[in-house]
PDB file of C-alpha atoms in Angstrom:
ATOM      1  CA  MET I   1      23.203  13.285 -43.317  1.00  0.00           C
ATOM      2  CA  ARG I   2      19.485  13.014 -42.649  1.00  0.00           C
ATOM      3  CA  ARG I   3      19.753   9.232 -42.248  1.00  0.00           C
ATOM      4  CA  LEU I   4      22.567   9.700 -39.749  1.00  0.00           C
ATOM      5  CA  LEU I   5      20.463  12.130 -37.707  1.00  0.00           C
ATOM      6  CA  ILE I   6      17.544   9.698 -37.664  1.00  0.00           C
ATOM      7  CA  GLN I   7      19.767   6.823 -36.571  1.00  0.00           C
ATOM      8  CA  THR I   8      21.268   8.990 -33.827  1.00  0.00           C
ATOM      9  CA  ALA I   9      17.807   9.985 -32.600  1.00  0.00           C
ATOM     10  CA  ILE I  10      16.659   6.358 -32.507  1.00  0.00           C
ATOM     11  CA  ALA I  11      19.755   5.316 -30.588  1.00  0.00           C
ATOM     12  CA  THR I  12      19.234   8.156 -28.108  1.00  0.00           C
ATOM     13  CA  LEU I  13      15.603   7.178 -27.546  1.00  0.00           C
ATOM     14  CA  ALA I  14      16.570   3.549 -27.023  1.00  0.00           C
ATOM     15  CA  PHE I  15      19.216   4.517 -24.462  1.00  0.00           C
ATOM     16  CA  THR I  16      16.811   6.848 -22.635  1.00  0.00           C
ATOM     17  CA  SER I  17      14.119   4.172 -22.569  1.00  0.00           C
ATOM     18  CA  SER I  18      16.456   1.580 -21.089  1.00  0.00           C
ATOM     19  CA  ALA I  19      17.786   4.065 -18.536  1.00  0.00           C
ATOM     20  CA  TYR I  20      14.378   5.197 -17.313  1.00  0.00           C
ATOM     21  CA  ALA I  21      12.041   2.227 -17.733  1.00  0.00           C
ATOM     22  CA  ASP I  22      12.582  -1.450 -17.073  1.00  0.00           C
ATOM     23  CA  GLU I  23      10.702  -4.413 -15.621  1.00  0.00           C
ATOM     24  CA  GLN I  24      11.777  -7.417 -13.612  1.00  0.00           C
ATOM     25  CA  VAL I  25       9.866 -10.418 -12.270  1.00  0.00           C
ATOM     26  CA  ARG I  26      11.273 -11.991  -9.118  1.00  0.00           C
ATOM     27  CA  THR I  27      10.698 -15.540  -7.921  1.00  0.00           C
ATOM     28  CA  LEU I  28      10.422 -15.695  -4.130  1.00  0.00           C
ATOM     29  CA  GLN I  29       9.452 -18.078  -1.362  1.00  0.00           C
ATOM     30  CA  PRO I  30       5.730 -18.153  -0.443  1.00  0.00           C
ATOM     31  CA  PHE I  31       4.492 -15.320   1.787  1.00  0.00           C
ATOM     32  CA  THR I  32       1.221 -14.182   3.384  1.00  0.00           C
ATOM     33  CA  ALA I  33       2.444 -10.871   4.844  1.00  0.00           C
ATOM     34  CA  ILE I  34       4.180  -7.798   3.416  1.00  0.00           C
ATOM     35  CA  ASP I  35       6.412  -5.198   5.089  1.00  0.00           C
ATOM     36  CA  SER I  36       7.245  -2.337   2.728  1.00  0.00           C
ATOM     37  CA  LYS I  37       9.342   0.770   3.312  1.00  0.00           C
ATOM     38  CA  GLY I  38       9.938   3.351   0.603  1.00  0.00           C
ATOM     39  CA  ALA I  39       8.581   5.986  -1.751  1.00  0.00           C
ATOM     40  CA  TYR I  40       7.050   3.970  -4.567  1.00  0.00           C
ATOM     41  CA  SER I  41       3.640   2.724  -5.678  1.00  0.00           C
ATOM     42  CA  ILE I  42       2.503  -0.772  -4.710  1.00  0.00           C
ATOM     43  CA  VAL I  43      -0.459  -2.778  -5.960  1.00  0.00           C
ATOM     44  CA  VAL I  44      -1.286  -6.066  -4.219  1.00  0.00           C
ATOM     45  CA  GLU I  45      -4.030  -8.326  -5.557  1.00  0.00           C
ATOM     46  CA  GLY I  46      -5.269 -11.331  -3.623  1.00  0.00           C
ATOM     47  CA  GLY I  47      -6.716 -14.602  -4.864  1.00  0.00           C
ATOM     48  CA  LYS I  48      -4.093 -15.182  -7.551  1.00  0.00           C
ATOM     49  CA  THR I  49      -0.882 -17.127  -8.062  1.00  0.00           C
ATOM     50  CA  GLN I  50       2.039 -15.485  -6.311  1.00  0.00           C
ATOM     51  CA  SER I  51       4.157 -13.106  -8.375  1.00  0.00           C
ATOM     52  CA  VAL I  52       6.276 -10.007  -7.770  1.00  0.00           C
ATOM     53  CA  LYS I  53       6.978  -7.597 -10.632  1.00  0.00           C
ATOM     54  CA  LEU I  54       9.084  -4.436 -10.404  1.00  0.00           C
ATOM     55  CA  SER I  55       8.885  -1.500 -12.793  1.00  0.00           C
ATOM     56  CA  GLY I  56      11.185   1.526 -12.900  1.00  0.00           C
ATOM     57  CA  THR I  57      14.727   2.554 -13.695  1.00  0.00           C
ATOM     58  CA  ASP I  58      17.603   0.093 -13.698  1.00  0.00           C
ATOM     59  CA  LYS I  59      18.967   1.838 -10.611  1.00  0.00           C
ATOM     60  CA  PHE I  60      15.670   1.564  -8.743  1.00  0.00           C
ATOM     61  CA  ILE I  61      15.260  -2.121  -9.543  1.00  0.00           C
ATOM     62  CA  GLY I  62      18.893  -2.905  -8.821  1.00  0.00           C
ATOM     63  CA  ASN I  63      18.760  -1.282  -5.389  1.00  0.00           C
ATOM     64  CA  LEU I  64      15.370  -2.657  -4.343  1.00  0.00           C
ATOM     65  CA  VAL I  65      15.560  -5.565  -1.903  1.00  0.00           C
ATOM     66  CA  THR I  66      12.763  -8.159  -1.817  1.00  0.00           C
ATOM     67  CA  GLU I  67      13.290 -10.990   0.636  1.00  0.00           C
ATOM     68  CA  VAL I  68      10.967 -13.397   2.430  1.00  0.00           C
ATOM     69  CA  VAL I  69      11.590 -13.953   6.140  1.00  0.00           C
ATOM     70  CA  ASN I  70       9.297 -16.314   8.059  1.00  0.00           C
ATOM     71  CA  GLY I  71       6.508 -15.956   5.526  1.00  0.00           C
ATOM     72  CA  GLU I  72       6.772 -12.156   5.343  1.00  0.00           C
ATOM     73  CA  LEU I  73       7.887 -10.311   2.205  1.00  0.00           C
ATOM     74  CA  LYS I  74      10.187  -7.446   3.154  1.00  0.00           C
ATOM     75  CA  ILE I  75      10.615  -4.658   0.610  1.00  0.00           C
ATOM     76  CA  TYR I  76      13.103  -1.833   1.028  1.00  0.00           C
ATOM     77  CA  HIS I  77      15.606   0.236  -0.906  1.00  0.00           C
ATOM     78  CA  ARG I  78      19.317   0.044  -0.197  1.00  0.00           C
ATOM     79  CA  ASP I  79      19.742   3.832  -0.412  1.00  0.00           C
ATOM     80  CA  GLY I  80      17.235   4.423   2.382  1.00  0.00           C
ATOM     81  CA  GLY I  81      13.921   4.410   0.558  1.00  0.00           C
ATOM     82  CA  GLY I  82      14.528   5.347  -3.059  1.00  0.00           C
ATOM     83  CA  LYS I  83      13.303   8.892  -2.433  1.00  0.00           C
ATOM     84  CA  ASN I  84      15.178  10.221  -5.448  1.00  0.00           C
ATOM     85  CA  ALA I  85      14.096   7.505  -7.867  1.00  0.00           C
ATOM     86  CA  ASN I  86      13.290   8.827 -11.347  1.00  0.00           C
ATOM     87  CA  GLY I  87      10.293   7.870 -13.409  1.00  0.00           C
ATOM     88  CA  ASP I  88       7.350   6.040 -11.901  1.00  0.00           C
ATOM     89  CA  PRO I  89       8.681   3.199  -9.716  1.00  0.00           C
ATOM     90  CA  ARG I  90       6.064   0.502  -9.132  1.00  0.00           C
ATOM     91  CA  ILE I  91       5.741  -2.880  -7.485  1.00  0.00           C
ATOM     92  CA  ILE I  92       2.922  -5.172  -8.591  1.00  0.00           C
ATOM     93  CA  ILE I  93       2.226  -8.201  -6.406  1.00  0.00           C
ATOM     94  CA  THR I  94      -0.271 -11.023  -6.683  1.00  0.00           C
ATOM     95  CA  VAL I  95      -0.716 -13.507  -3.865  1.00  0.00           C
ATOM     96  CA  PRO I  96      -3.212 -16.269  -2.990  1.00  0.00           C
ATOM     97  CA  SER I  97      -3.889 -14.808   0.459  1.00  0.00           C
ATOM     98  CA  LEU I  98      -2.702 -11.834   2.507  1.00  0.00           C
ATOM     99  CA  VAL I  99      -3.163 -11.590   6.284  1.00  0.00           C
ATOM    100  CA  LYS I 100      -0.907  -8.634   7.144  1.00  0.00           C
ATOM    101  CA  PHE I 101       0.405  -5.506   5.453  1.00  0.00           C
ATOM    102  CA  ILE I 102       2.882  -3.027   6.939  1.00  0.00           C
ATOM    103  CA  GLY I 103       3.597   0.078   4.904  1.00  0.00           C
ATOM    104  CA  GLU I 104       5.820   3.076   5.538  1.00  0.00           C
ATOM    105  CA  GLY I 105       6.559   5.746   2.967  1.00  0.00           C
ATOM    106  CA  ALA I 106       5.157   8.374   0.646  1.00  0.00           C
ATOM    107  CA  GLY I 107       3.868   6.426  -2.344  1.00  0.00           C
ATOM    108  CA  GLU I 108       0.462   4.997  -3.177  1.00  0.00           C
ATOM    109  CA  THR I 109      -0.523   1.534  -1.958  1.00  0.00           C
ATOM    110  CA  VAL I 110      -3.595  -0.361  -3.171  1.00  0.00           C
ATOM    111  CA  LEU I 111      -4.786  -3.742  -1.904  1.00  0.00           C
ATOM    112  CA  LYS I 112      -7.321  -5.458  -4.172  1.00  0.00           C
ATOM    113  CA  ASN I 113      -9.563  -8.468  -3.698  1.00  0.00           C
ATOM    114  CA  MET I 114      -8.678  -9.008  -0.051  1.00  0.00           C
ATOM    115  CA  ALA I 115     -10.523 -11.916   1.600  1.00  0.00           C
ATOM    116  CA  GLY I 116     -10.322 -14.066   4.682  1.00  0.00           C
ATOM    117  CA  GLU I 117     -10.926 -14.177   8.396  1.00  0.00           C
ATOM    118  CA  ARG I 118      -8.627 -11.286   9.296  1.00  0.00           C
ATOM    119  CA  LEU I 119      -6.436  -8.588   7.804  1.00  0.00           C
ATOM    120  CA  ASP I 120      -3.961  -6.557   9.859  1.00  0.00           C
ATOM    121  CA  VAL I 121      -2.843  -3.241   8.359  1.00  0.00           C
ATOM    122  CA  SER I 122      -0.272  -0.815   9.735  1.00  0.00           C
ATOM    123  CA  TYR I 123       0.324   2.246   7.570  1.00  0.00           C
ATOM    124  CA  GLN I 124       2.578   5.198   8.312  1.00  0.00           C
ATOM    125  CA  GLY I 125       3.547   8.061   6.067  1.00  0.00           C
ATOM    126  CA  ALA I 126       2.348  10.862   3.839  1.00  0.00           C
ATOM    127  CA  GLY I 127       1.065   8.790   0.939  1.00  0.00           C
ATOM    128  CA  ARG I 128      -2.232   7.150   0.083  1.00  0.00           C
ATOM    129  CA  PHE I 129      -3.444   3.703   1.111  1.00  0.00           C
ATOM    130  CA  ALA I 130      -6.592   2.012  -0.211  1.00  0.00           C
ATOM    131  CA  ALA I 131      -8.033  -1.483   0.192  1.00  0.00           C
ATOM    132  CA  GLN I 132     -10.908  -3.400  -1.366  1.00  0.00           C
ATOM    133  CA  GLY I 133     -12.475  -6.776  -0.647  1.00  0.00           C
ATOM    134  CA  LYS I 134     -14.247  -8.533   2.226  1.00  0.00           C
ATOM    135  CA  VAL I 135     -12.929  -9.775   5.588  1.00  0.00           C
ATOM    136  CA  LYS I 136     -14.431 -10.674   8.929  1.00  0.00           C
ATOM    137  CA  LEU I 137     -11.959  -8.661  11.022  1.00  0.00           C
ATOM    138  CA  LEU I 138      -9.922  -5.630  10.020  1.00  0.00           C
ATOM    139  CA  ARG I 139      -7.278  -4.346  12.403  1.00  0.00           C
ATOM    140  CA  LEU I 140      -6.054  -0.987  11.152  1.00  0.00           C
ATOM    141  CA  LYS I 141      -3.353   1.230  12.600  1.00  0.00           C
ATOM    142  CA  ALA I 142      -2.727   4.464  10.713  1.00  0.00           C
ATOM    143  CA  GLN I 143      -0.246   7.206  11.486  1.00  0.00           C
ATOM    144  CA  GLY I 144       0.863  10.311   9.613  1.00  0.00           C
ATOM    145  CA  VAL I 145      -0.599  12.937   7.323  1.00  0.00           C
ATOM    146  CA  GLY I 146      -1.725  10.725   4.461  1.00  0.00           C
ATOM    147  CA  GLU I 147      -5.038   9.296   3.296  1.00  0.00           C
ATOM    148  CA  VAL I 148      -6.261   5.829   4.265  1.00  0.00           C
ATOM    149  CA  ASP I 149      -9.345   4.620   2.399  1.00  0.00           C
ATOM    150  CA  THR I 150     -10.703   1.170   3.283  1.00  0.00           C
ATOM    151  CA  LYS I 151     -14.327   2.073   2.574  1.00  0.00           C
ATOM    152  CA  ASP I 152     -14.494  -0.661  -0.076  1.00  0.00           C
ATOM    153  CA  LEU I 153     -13.056  -3.282   2.271  1.00  0.00           C
ATOM    154  CA  ALA I 154     -16.225  -4.682   3.826  1.00  0.00           C
ATOM    155  CA  ALA I 155     -15.497  -5.917   7.344  1.00  0.00           C
ATOM    156  CA  GLU I 156     -17.837  -7.323   9.949  1.00  0.00           C
ATOM    157  CA  ARG I 157     -15.673  -5.868  12.704  1.00  0.00           C
ATOM    158  CA  ALA I 158     -13.049  -3.150  12.464  1.00  0.00           C
ATOM    159  CA  ASP I 159     -10.571  -2.115  15.156  1.00  0.00           C
ATOM    160  CA  VAL I 160      -9.036   1.222  14.177  1.00  0.00           C
ATOM    161  CA  ASN I 161      -6.281   3.211  15.868  1.00  0.00           C
ATOM    162  CA  PHE I 162      -5.539   6.489  14.101  1.00  0.00           C
ATOM    163  CA  ASN I 163      -2.803   8.950  15.044  1.00  0.00           C
ATOM    164  CA  GLY I 164      -2.241  11.954  12.811  1.00  0.00           C
ATOM    165  CA  ILE I 165      -3.843  14.753  10.836  1.00  0.00           C
ATOM    166  CA  GLY I 166      -4.996  12.856   7.757  1.00  0.00           C
ATOM    167  CA  ASN I 167      -8.255  11.176   6.789  1.00  0.00           C
ATOM    168  CA  VAL I 168      -9.343   7.588   7.316  1.00  0.00           C
ATOM    169  CA  LYS I 169     -12.355   5.804   5.829  1.00  0.00           C
ATOM    170  CA  VAL I 170     -13.444   2.408   7.111  1.00  0.00           C
ATOM    171  CA  SER I 171     -16.405   0.039   6.703  1.00  0.00           C
ATOM    172  CA  ALA I 172     -17.876  -2.246   9.375  1.00  0.00           C
ATOM    173  CA  SER I 173     -21.259  -3.961   9.459  1.00  0.00           C
ATOM    174  CA  ASP I 174     -21.321  -5.271  13.034  1.00  0.00           C
ATOM    175  CA  THR I 175     -18.760  -3.589  15.309  1.00  0.00           C
ATOM    176  CA  LEU I 176     -16.454  -0.600  15.010  1.00  0.00           C
ATOM    177  CA  ASN I 177     -13.891   0.131  17.708  1.00  0.00           C
ATOM    178  CA  ALA I 178     -12.263   3.453  16.864  1.00  0.00           C
ATOM    179  CA  VAL I 179      -9.549   5.446  18.630  1.00  0.00           C
ATOM    180  CA  VAL I 180      -8.518   8.791  17.128  1.00  0.00           C
ATOM    181  CA  ASN I 181      -5.579  10.774  18.502  1.00  0.00           C
ATOM    182  CA  GLY I 182      -4.721  14.201  17.132  1.00  0.00           C
ATOM    183  CA  MET I 183      -6.415  16.211  14.401  1.00  0.00           C
ATOM    184  CA  GLY I 184      -7.479  13.389  12.106  1.00  0.00           C
ATOM    185  CA  ASN I 185     -10.893  12.611  10.667  1.00  0.00           C
ATOM    186  CA  LEU I 186     -12.334   9.100  10.664  1.00  0.00           C
ATOM    187  CA  THR I 187     -15.403   8.421   8.541  1.00  0.00           C
ATOM    188  CA  TYR I 188     -17.141   5.069   8.864  1.00  0.00           C
ATOM    189  CA  TYR I 189     -19.554   3.229   6.590  1.00  0.00           C
ATOM    190  CA  GLY I 190     -21.622   0.059   6.773  1.00  0.00           C
ATOM    191  CA  LYS I 191     -23.878   1.255   9.608  1.00  0.00           C
ATOM    192  CA  PRO I 192     -22.271  -0.879  12.339  1.00  0.00           C
ATOM    193  CA  ARG I 193     -24.646  -2.063  15.045  1.00  0.00           C
ATOM    194  CA  HIS I 194     -22.058  -1.449  17.752  1.00  0.00           C
ATOM    195  CA  LEU I 195     -19.904   1.677  17.842  1.00  0.00           C
ATOM    196  CA  ASN I 196     -17.204   2.307  20.430  1.00  0.00           C
ATOM    197  CA  LYS I 197     -15.212   5.475  19.846  1.00  0.00           C
ATOM    198  CA  THR I 198     -12.559   7.445  21.702  1.00  0.00           C
ATOM    199  CA  VAL I 199     -11.268  10.814  20.517  1.00  0.00           C
ATOM    200  CA  ASN I 200      -8.207  12.463  22.059  1.00  0.00           C
ATOM    201  CA  GLY I 201      -7.638  15.896  20.553  1.00  0.00           C
ATOM    202  CA  ILE I 202      -9.673  17.822  18.006  1.00  0.00           C
ATOM    203  CA  GLY I 203     -10.220  14.943  15.605  1.00  0.00           C
ATOM    204  CA  ASN I 204     -13.603  13.371  14.963  1.00  0.00           C
ATOM    205  CA  VAL I 205     -15.438  10.157  14.146  1.00  0.00           C
ATOM    206  CA  ASN I 206     -18.446  10.534  11.847  1.00  0.00           C
ATOM    207  CA  ALA I 207     -20.834   8.316   9.892  1.00  0.00           C
ATOM    208  CA  GLY I 208     -20.516   8.507   6.128  1.00  0.00           C
ATOM    209  CA  ASP I 209     -23.819   6.824   5.259  1.00  0.00           C
TER     210      ASP I 209
END
């Protein structure tokens, strides 16, 4: 009887594990840009061989679309964003070079080891976005109530357009062009030599160092 109970428990655990946690690696055409929509965590690391790995439930993975169109990886969920996905759905991406990222949703997005002449970022939602690396030009458009932290992304020039009530951190060593609309807070680092700022509303632009 005891052996039967143990075997039943093991079988139940195995079924639960397969139902709530799985991984899949997808082979895709080369891309240098990403457009993601949904409520899941994404980690993108530059300077490495391209790969796309999904982690989550069978349902999440089965309904997640990843397709490359004109050099841009589009990521979206067939049910409208995967808002009710169980577990901890994640997408881990490595890519030799990334020049543009578009994100919309409520998850956490992290860009690591970004490098190059220019990086364009457009982020909208109630999640958290962070980026790290070094680029000459950062063009950042942020909208929503989330947190955008690019303090560790060292840019020579940063053009920032922020609409919302969240917080944005940015780093620029030469020039910062900042436009803040609404109630948001923009904190800049790097002690830029040239600062051009426009604030519409009760938001603010302040130095962080």
